[in-house]
């Protein structure tokens, strides 16, 4: 364990930061599926790369140290990480989920795990009394996103973890939007943290990957068994790319957030903008709670334009900012949650939780702020219906 006092240092030196054999300051890509054994039962620590691979192991140790957990696990995508975590559950169990979560998480529960009689309920994790009333005897786990995708709803992780533990629930936090640089859910009482590392951790939109970190030896043994049994592991090259991305997380994140704070303020006062969702704005729903549990509001903003603006024209007019799925890369991206990231949520549920057809989600990149603002301004101007 190389857990330094400051996360900026752990990002670069956490886990296994040096190749012991050669002293290489970057962990080599051990591009191998298997390992020679010196005799029956005489292995040199590795037997087969689904079970263990030194490059993946370095990444897993790094995310373990960054989240302050007992063990880390790397998977081929965020959804594979969540699938492994949900595989801890049994037929008859129910999961509570925050009212707006990534559409893929909703789909995984409603269209895959329901085949195994593992059911879900959309819960109000922002209201403790309502939340506690939703915990029935079959509920065994809760999945929290804070801020949640795409309405940036903030949940008091510590408070929800306390109530959940009173009822014996496993507390799972998807920390994709915040990263361990801005928020550490295990310190707030969560049992498991999951990430779509495809996003800020990778940071360059060049790798699809997922991570999970657990807070106990018992959970570590169970997830290790599930990871090896179900096999959704991250390959050595992608593990290397992720380690490389993670090293610069702090400097990238600082710039992402600096830009996002400026854009959120601009949108909040813009005549074309009907509503802005950003936990870093004092006027936002969860500003105080987020300030307590996270370093700042992150770099994801959602907003709606007034009715006299055409969002199709807005998307088509953007030149620098790309219309694309995903988030958290160095480049600014926008998406239309109701037809893209959250299309797998039925329209009536989207409406109920507030994901309107006019909602625009912006992942603020690290380009020069003047250029991002100029692009957004010109696209808004072109989209006004005359
Ligand atoms: C909050 C959140 N969790 C999980 C996922 C799924 O991750 P992946 O696309 O790496 O499978 C996403 C993807 O957009 C996400 O935004």
Coordinates of C-alpha atoms and ligand atoms in Angstrom, one line a residue:
X1 CA 0.0 0.0 0.0
X2 CA 1.5 3.4 -1.0
X3 CA -1.1 5.8 0.3
X4 CA 0.4 9.2 0.5
X5 CA -1.0 12.1 2.5
X6 CA -2.1 13.9 -0.7
X7 CA -4.1 12.4 -3.5
X8 CA -2.0 14.2 -6.1
X9 CA 1.0 12.1 -5.0
X10 CA -0.9 8.8 -4.7
X11 CA -2.1 9.3 -8.3
X12 CA 1.5 9.1 -9.5
X13 CA 3.1 6.8 -6.9
X14 CA 0.2 4.8 -5.5
X15 CA -0.1 1.0 -5.9
X16 CA 2.9 -0.6 -7.4
X17 CA 4.5 2.4 -9.1
X18 CA 7.9 0.9 -10.1
X19 CA 8.7 -2.4 -11.9
X20 CA 10.7 -4.2 -9.2
X21 CA 12.7 -6.3 -11.6
X22 CA 14.1 -3.5 -13.9
X23 CA 13.3 -0.3 -12.0
X24 CA 11.3 1.0 -14.9
X25 CA 9.2 3.9 -13.7
X26 CA 6.3 2.7 -15.8
X27 CA 4.8 -0.7 -15.2
X28 CA 5.4 -2.7 -18.4
X29 CA 2.6 -4.1 -20.4
X30 CA 2.7 -7.8 -19.6
X31 CA 1.0 -8.8 -22.8
X32 CA 0.7 -12.5 -21.9
X33 CA -2.2 -14.9 -21.3
X34 CA -0.3 -17.5 -19.4
X35 CA 2.8 -18.1 -17.3
X36 CA 5.4 -20.9 -17.2
X37 CA 5.2 -23.0 -14.0
X38 CA 8.4 -24.4 -12.5
X39 CA 6.7 -27.6 -11.5
X40 CA 3.3 -28.8 -10.4
X41 CA 1.9 -26.2 -8.0
X42 CA 5.1 -24.2 -8.4
X43 CA 4.0 -20.8 -9.8
X44 CA 5.8 -17.5 -9.7
X45 CA 2.7 -15.7 -8.5
X46 CA 0.7 -15.8 -11.7
X47 CA -0.9 -18.7 -13.6
X48 CA -3.4 -17.2 -16.1
X49 CA -4.2 -13.6 -17.0
X50 CA -7.9 -13.8 -16.3
X51 CA -6.9 -14.7 -12.7
X52 CA -4.0 -12.2 -12.4
X53 CA -1.8 -10.1 -14.6
X54 CA 1.0 -7.8 -13.3
X55 CA -0.1 -4.7 -15.3
X56 CA -3.7 -5.1 -14.2
X57 CA -2.5 -5.8 -10.7
X58 CA -0.6 -2.4 -10.6
X59 CA -3.8 -0.6 -11.8
X60 CA -5.9 -2.5 -9.2
X61 CA -3.5 -1.6 -6.4
X62 CA -3.5 2.1 -7.6
X63 CA -7.3 2.5 -7.5
X64 CA -7.3 0.6 -4.2
X65 CA -5.0 3.2 -2.7
X66 CA -6.7 6.2 -4.3
X67 CA -10.1 5.2 -2.9
X68 CA -8.6 4.1 0.4
X69 CA -10.0 0.5 0.2
X70 CA -8.9 -3.0 0.9
X71 CA -8.7 -4.2 -2.8
X72 CA -9.3 -2.9 -6.3
X73 CA -10.5 -4.7 -9.4
X74 CA -10.3 -3.8 -13.1
X75 CA -12.8 -4.7 -15.7
X76 CA -13.4 -4.3 -19.4
X77 CA -16.0 -1.5 -18.8
X78 CA -17.9 0.3 -16.1
X79 CA -20.9 -2.0 -16.8
X80 CA -18.7 -5.1 -16.3
X81 CA -17.5 -3.7 -13.0
X82 CA -21.2 -3.1 -11.9
X83 CA -22.2 -6.5 -13.2
X84 CA -19.5 -8.2 -11.0
X85 CA -20.6 -6.2 -8.0
X86 CA -24.3 -7.0 -8.5
X87 CA -23.3 -10.7 -8.8
X88 CA -22.9 -10.6 -5.1
X89 CA -26.7 -10.6 -4.9
X90 CA -29.1 -13.6 -5.0
X91 CA -32.4 -14.4 -6.5
X92 CA -35.1 -12.7 -4.4
X93 CA -32.9 -9.7 -3.5
X94 CA -34.0 -6.1 -4.4
X95 CA -31.7 -3.1 -5.1
X96 CA -32.5 0.5 -4.5
X97 CA -31.2 3.0 -7.1
X98 CA -30.9 6.8 -7.0
X99 CA -33.7 8.4 -9.0
X100 CA -31.5 9.4 -11.9
X101 CA -28.6 7.1 -12.6
X102 CA -26.8 6.3 -15.8
X103 CA -29.2 4.6 -18.3
X104 CA -27.0 1.6 -18.6
X105 CA -27.2 0.9 -14.9
X106 CA -31.0 1.1 -15.1
X107 CA -31.0 -1.2 -18.2
X108 CA -28.7 -3.8 -16.5
X109 CA -31.1 -4.1 -13.6
X110 CA -34.4 -3.9 -15.5
X111 CA -33.4 -6.1 -18.5
X112 CA -30.6 -8.4 -17.3
X113 CA -30.7 -9.0 -13.5
X114 CA -34.5 -9.2 -13.5
X115 CA -34.0 -12.6 -15.4
X116 CA -32.4 -13.8 -12.2
X117 CA -35.2 -12.5 -10.0
X118 CA -33.0 -9.6 -8.7
X119 CA -35.4 -6.6 -8.7
X120 CA -34.9 -2.8 -8.3
X121 CA -36.8 0.2 -6.9
X122 CA -36.1 3.8 -7.9
X123 CA -35.4 5.4 -4.5
X124 CA -35.3 9.0 -3.3
X125 CA -31.8 9.0 -1.8
X126 CA -32.1 12.8 -1.3
X127 CA -34.8 12.5 1.4
X128 CA -33.7 10.3 4.3
X129 CA -37.2 9.6 5.6
X130 CA -38.6 8.7 2.2
X131 CA -35.5 6.7 1.5
X132 CA -35.8 4.7 4.7
X133 CA -39.5 4.0 4.1
X134 CA -38.5 2.4 0.8
X135 CA -36.3 -0.2 2.5
X136 CA -38.3 -3.5 2.6
X137 CA -37.0 -6.8 4.0
X138 CA -35.9 -8.0 0.5
X139 CA -33.7 -4.9 -0.1
X140 CA -30.1 -5.9 0.1
X141 CA -28.2 -3.1 -1.6
X142 CA -28.4 0.5 -2.7
X143 CA -26.6 2.1 -5.7
X144 CA -25.9 5.8 -5.4
X145 CA -24.6 8.2 -7.9
X146 CA -23.7 11.6 -6.5
X147 CA -23.9 13.8 -8.4
X148 CA -26.3 11.6 -10.4
X149 CA -26.3 11.3 -14.1
X150 CA -27.7 13.5 -15.7
X151 CA -29.5 15.9 -13.3
X152 CA -26.5 16.2 -10.9
X153 CA -28.7 15.4 -8.0
X154 CA -26.6 15.2 -4.8
X155 CA -27.1 12.5 -2.2
X156 CA -25.7 12.8 1.3
X157 CA -23.6 9.6 1.0
X158 CA -22.7 9.5 4.7
X159 CA -26.3 9.8 5.9
X160 CA -27.6 7.3 3.4
X161 CA -24.8 4.9 4.3
X162 CA -25.8 5.1 8.0
X163 CA -29.5 4.5 7.3
X164 CA -28.7 1.7 4.9
X165 CA -26.3 -0.1 7.3
X166 CA -29.0 0.0 10.0
X167 CA -30.9 -2.3 7.6
X168 CA -28.0 -4.4 6.6
X169 CA -27.7 -3.0 3.0
X170 CA -24.6 -3.0 0.9
X171 CA -23.8 0.6 -0.1
X172 CA -22.5 0.9 -3.6
X173 CA -21.4 4.3 -4.9
X174 CA -20.8 5.0 -8.6
X175 CA -18.0 7.6 -8.3
X176 CA -17.5 8.2 -12.0
X177 CA -18.5 11.9 -12.1
X178 CA -16.3 12.9 -9.1
X179 CA -13.3 10.5 -9.2
X180 CA -11.3 9.8 -6.0
X181 CA -9.6 13.2 -6.5
X182 CA -12.8 15.0 -5.7
X183 CA -14.7 12.5 -3.5
X184 CA -13.9 9.4 -1.5
X185 CA -17.1 7.4 -0.9
X186 CA -15.5 4.7 1.2
X187 CA -14.4 7.4 3.7
X188 CA -18.1 8.5 3.8
X189 CA -19.2 5.0 4.7
X190 CA -19.8 3.2 1.4
X191 CA -18.9 -0.5 1.1
X192 CA -18.0 -0.5 -2.6
X193 CA -17.1 2.1 -5.1
X194 CA -17.5 1.6 -8.9
X195 CA -16.2 3.6 -11.8
X196 CA -16.6 3.9 -15.4
X197 CA -12.9 4.5 -15.8
X198 CA -13.6 5.2 -19.4
X199 CA -14.3 8.7 -18.2
X200 CA -12.1 11.0 -16.1
X201 CA -9.7 8.3 -14.8
X202 CA -8.7 7.4 -18.4
X203 CA -9.3 11.0 -19.3
X204 CA -8.4 10.8 -23.0
X205 CA -11.4 9.1 -24.6
X206 CA -9.2 6.2 -25.7
X207 CA -10.1 3.3 -23.4
X208 CA -13.3 1.6 -22.2
X209 CA -12.8 0.3 -18.7
X210 CA -14.3 -0.2 -15.2
X211 CA -13.0 -0.3 -11.7
X212 CA -14.4 -1.5 -8.4
X213 CA -12.9 -1.0 -4.9
X214 CA -14.2 -2.7 -1.7
X215 CA -13.8 -1.9 1.9
X216 CA -13.4 -5.3 3.5
X217 CA -11.4 -8.5 3.1
X218 CA -14.6 -10.5 2.9
X219 CA -15.9 -8.5 -0.1
X220 CA -12.4 -8.6 -1.7
X221 CA -12.5 -12.4 -1.7
X222 CA -16.0 -12.5 -3.1
X223 CA -15.3 -10.0 -5.9
X224 CA -12.0 -11.7 -6.7
X225 CA -13.9 -15.0 -7.1
X226 CA -16.6 -13.3 -9.2
X227 CA -14.0 -11.5 -11.4
X228 CA -12.2 -14.7 -12.1
X229 CA -15.4 -16.8 -12.6
X230 CA -17.2 -14.4 -14.9
X231 CA -14.1 -13.1 -16.6
X232 CA -14.8 -9.5 -17.6
X233 CA -11.2 -8.4 -16.9
X234 CA -9.4 -5.4 -18.4
X235 CA -6.5 -6.3 -20.7
X236 CA -2.9 -5.4 -20.1
X237 CA -2.6 -2.7 -22.7
X238 CA -5.8 -1.0 -21.5
X239 CA -4.6 -1.3 -17.9
X240 CA -1.4 0.5 -18.9
X241 CA -3.4 3.3 -20.6
X242 CA -5.5 3.7 -17.5
X243 CA -2.5 4.0 -15.2
X244 CA -1.0 6.5 -17.6
X245 CA -4.3 8.5 -17.6
X246 CA -4.6 8.4 -13.8
X247 CA -1.2 10.0 -13.3
X248 CA -2.5 13.4 -14.6
X249 CA -6.0 13.2 -13.1
X250 CA -5.4 16.1 -10.6
X251 CA -4.1 18.6 -13.1
X252 CA -6.7 17.7 -15.6
X253 CA -9.5 17.8 -13.0
X254 CA -8.4 21.2 -11.7
X255 CA -8.7 22.6 -15.2
X256 CA -12.0 20.8 -16.0
X257 CA -13.5 22.2 -12.8
X258 CA -12.1 25.7 -13.3
X259 CA -13.7 25.8 -16.8
X260 CA -17.0 24.2 -15.6
X261 CA -17.5 26.7 -12.8
X262 CA -17.2 29.6 -15.3
X263 CA -19.6 28.0 -17.8
X264 CA -22.1 27.1 -15.1
X265 CA -22.2 30.8 -14.0
X266 CA -22.5 32.0 -17.5
X267 CA -25.4 29.6 -18.2
X268 CA -27.1 30.5 -14.9
X269 CA -27.3 34.2 -16.1
X270 CA -28.0 33.5 -19.8
X271 CA -31.2 34.8 -21.2
X272 CA -31.5 31.7 -23.4
X273 CA -31.2 29.2 -20.5
X274 CA -34.2 28.0 -18.6
X275 CA -32.4 25.8 -16.0
X276 CA -28.9 24.8 -15.0
X277 CA -27.9 21.7 -13.0
X278 CA -24.5 22.0 -11.5
X279 CA -23.6 21.1 -7.8
X280 CA -21.0 23.8 -7.7
X281 CA -23.6 26.6 -8.0
X282 CA -24.8 28.0 -4.7
X283 CA -28.4 27.9 -6.1
X284 CA -28.2 24.2 -6.8
X285 CA -30.2 21.5 -5.0
X286 CA -27.3 19.8 -3.2
X287 CA -24.7 22.6 -3.0
X288 CA -24.1 22.4 0.8
X289 CA -24.0 18.6 1.0
X290 CA -21.8 18.4 -2.0
X291 CA -19.4 21.0 -0.5
X292 CA -19.2 18.8 2.7
X293 CA -18.5 15.5 0.9
X294 CA -16.6 16.6 -2.2
X295 CA -13.8 19.0 -3.1
X296 CA -16.0 20.9 -5.5
X297 CA -18.9 20.5 -8.0
X298 CA -17.0 18.6 -10.7
X299 CA -17.2 19.3 -14.4
X300 CA -20.5 18.0 -15.6
X301 CA -23.3 20.4 -16.2
X302 CA -26.8 19.8 -17.5
X303 CA -29.1 22.6 -18.7
X304 CA -32.2 23.4 -20.7
X305 CA -32.8 26.2 -23.2
X306 CA -36.0 28.2 -23.3
X307 CA -38.8 26.9 -25.7
X308 CA -37.9 29.5 -28.3
X309 CA -34.5 27.8 -28.9
X310 CA -34.2 24.7 -31.1
X311 CA -31.9 22.1 -29.5
X312 CA -31.3 20.3 -32.7
X313 CA -30.0 23.4 -34.3
X314 CA -27.9 24.0 -31.1
X315 CA -26.3 20.6 -31.4
X316 CA -25.7 20.9 -35.1
X317 CA -24.2 24.4 -34.8
X318 CA -21.5 23.4 -32.3
X319 CA -18.1 23.4 -33.9
X320 CA -15.5 22.8 -31.2
X321 CA -17.7 20.9 -28.7
X322 CA -18.7 17.4 -30.1
X323 CA -22.0 15.8 -29.8
X324 CA -21.1 12.4 -28.5
X325 CA -21.8 9.7 -25.9
X326 CA -19.4 9.6 -23.0
X327 CA -17.8 12.3 -20.8
X328 CA -14.7 13.0 -18.8
X329 CA -12.2 13.3 -21.7
X330 CA -9.9 16.3 -22.3
X331 CA -12.3 17.4 -25.1
X332 CA -15.6 19.0 -24.4
X333 CA -18.6 16.9 -25.3
X334 CA -22.4 17.4 -25.2
X335 CA -25.1 14.8 -25.3
X336 CA -28.9 14.6 -25.3
X337 CA -29.6 12.3 -22.4
X338 CA -33.2 11.5 -23.4
X339 CA -32.2 10.1 -26.8
X340 CA -28.6 9.0 -26.0
X341 CA -27.2 8.0 -22.6
X342 CA -30.6 7.6 -20.9
X343 CA -32.7 6.3 -23.9
X344 CA -32.9 2.9 -22.3
X345 CA -35.0 4.3 -19.5
X346 CA -38.7 4.3 -20.6
X347 CA -40.2 7.7 -21.4
X348 CA -42.7 7.7 -18.5
X349 CA -39.9 7.1 -16.0
X350 CA -37.6 9.7 -17.6
X351 CA -40.4 12.2 -17.3
X352 CA -41.1 11.3 -13.7
X353 CA -37.5 11.7 -12.6
X354 CA -37.1 15.0 -14.6
X355 CA -35.0 13.9 -17.6
X356 CA -36.8 16.1 -20.2
X357 CA -36.4 16.0 -24.0
X358 CA -34.9 19.5 -23.7
X359 CA -32.1 18.5 -21.4
X360 CA -28.5 19.0 -22.6
X361 CA -25.6 17.5 -20.8
X362 CA -22.2 19.1 -21.1
X363 CA -18.9 17.4 -20.2
X364 CA -16.6 20.4 -19.9
X365 CA -13.2 19.8 -21.4
X366 CA -9.8 21.4 -20.7
X367 CA -9.6 23.5 -23.8
X368 CA -9.1 27.3 -23.4
X369 CA -12.3 28.5 -21.7
X370 CA -12.7 31.4 -24.2
X371 CA -12.9 29.0 -27.1
X372 CA -15.5 26.7 -25.3
X373 CA -17.7 29.7 -24.4
X374 CA -17.4 31.2 -27.9
X375 CA -18.6 28.0 -29.4
X376 CA -21.5 27.6 -27.0
X377 CA -22.6 31.2 -27.5
X378 CA -22.6 31.0 -31.3
X379 CA -24.6 27.7 -31.2
X380 CA -27.1 29.2 -28.8
X381 CA -27.5 32.3 -31.0
X382 CA -28.0 30.2 -34.1
X383 CA -30.6 28.0 -32.4
X384 CA -33.0 30.9 -31.5
X385 CA -36.3 30.6 -33.4
X386 CA -36.9 34.0 -35.1
Ligands
LIG1 C1 -22.1 7.3 -14.2 C2 -21.8 6.1 -15.1 N1 -21.6 4.9 -14.6 C3 -21.4 3.8 -15.4 C4 -21.2 4.0 -16.8 C5 -20.9 2.8 -17.6 O1 -19.6 2.7 -17.9 P1 -19.0 2.1 -19.3 O2 -19.5 2.9 -20.4 O3 -17.5 2.2 -19.1 O4 -19.4 0.7 -19.3 C6 -21.3 5.3 -17.3 C7 -21.2 5.5 -18.8 O5 -21.5 6.5 -19.3 C8 -21.6 6.4 -16.5 O6 -21.8 7.6 -17.0

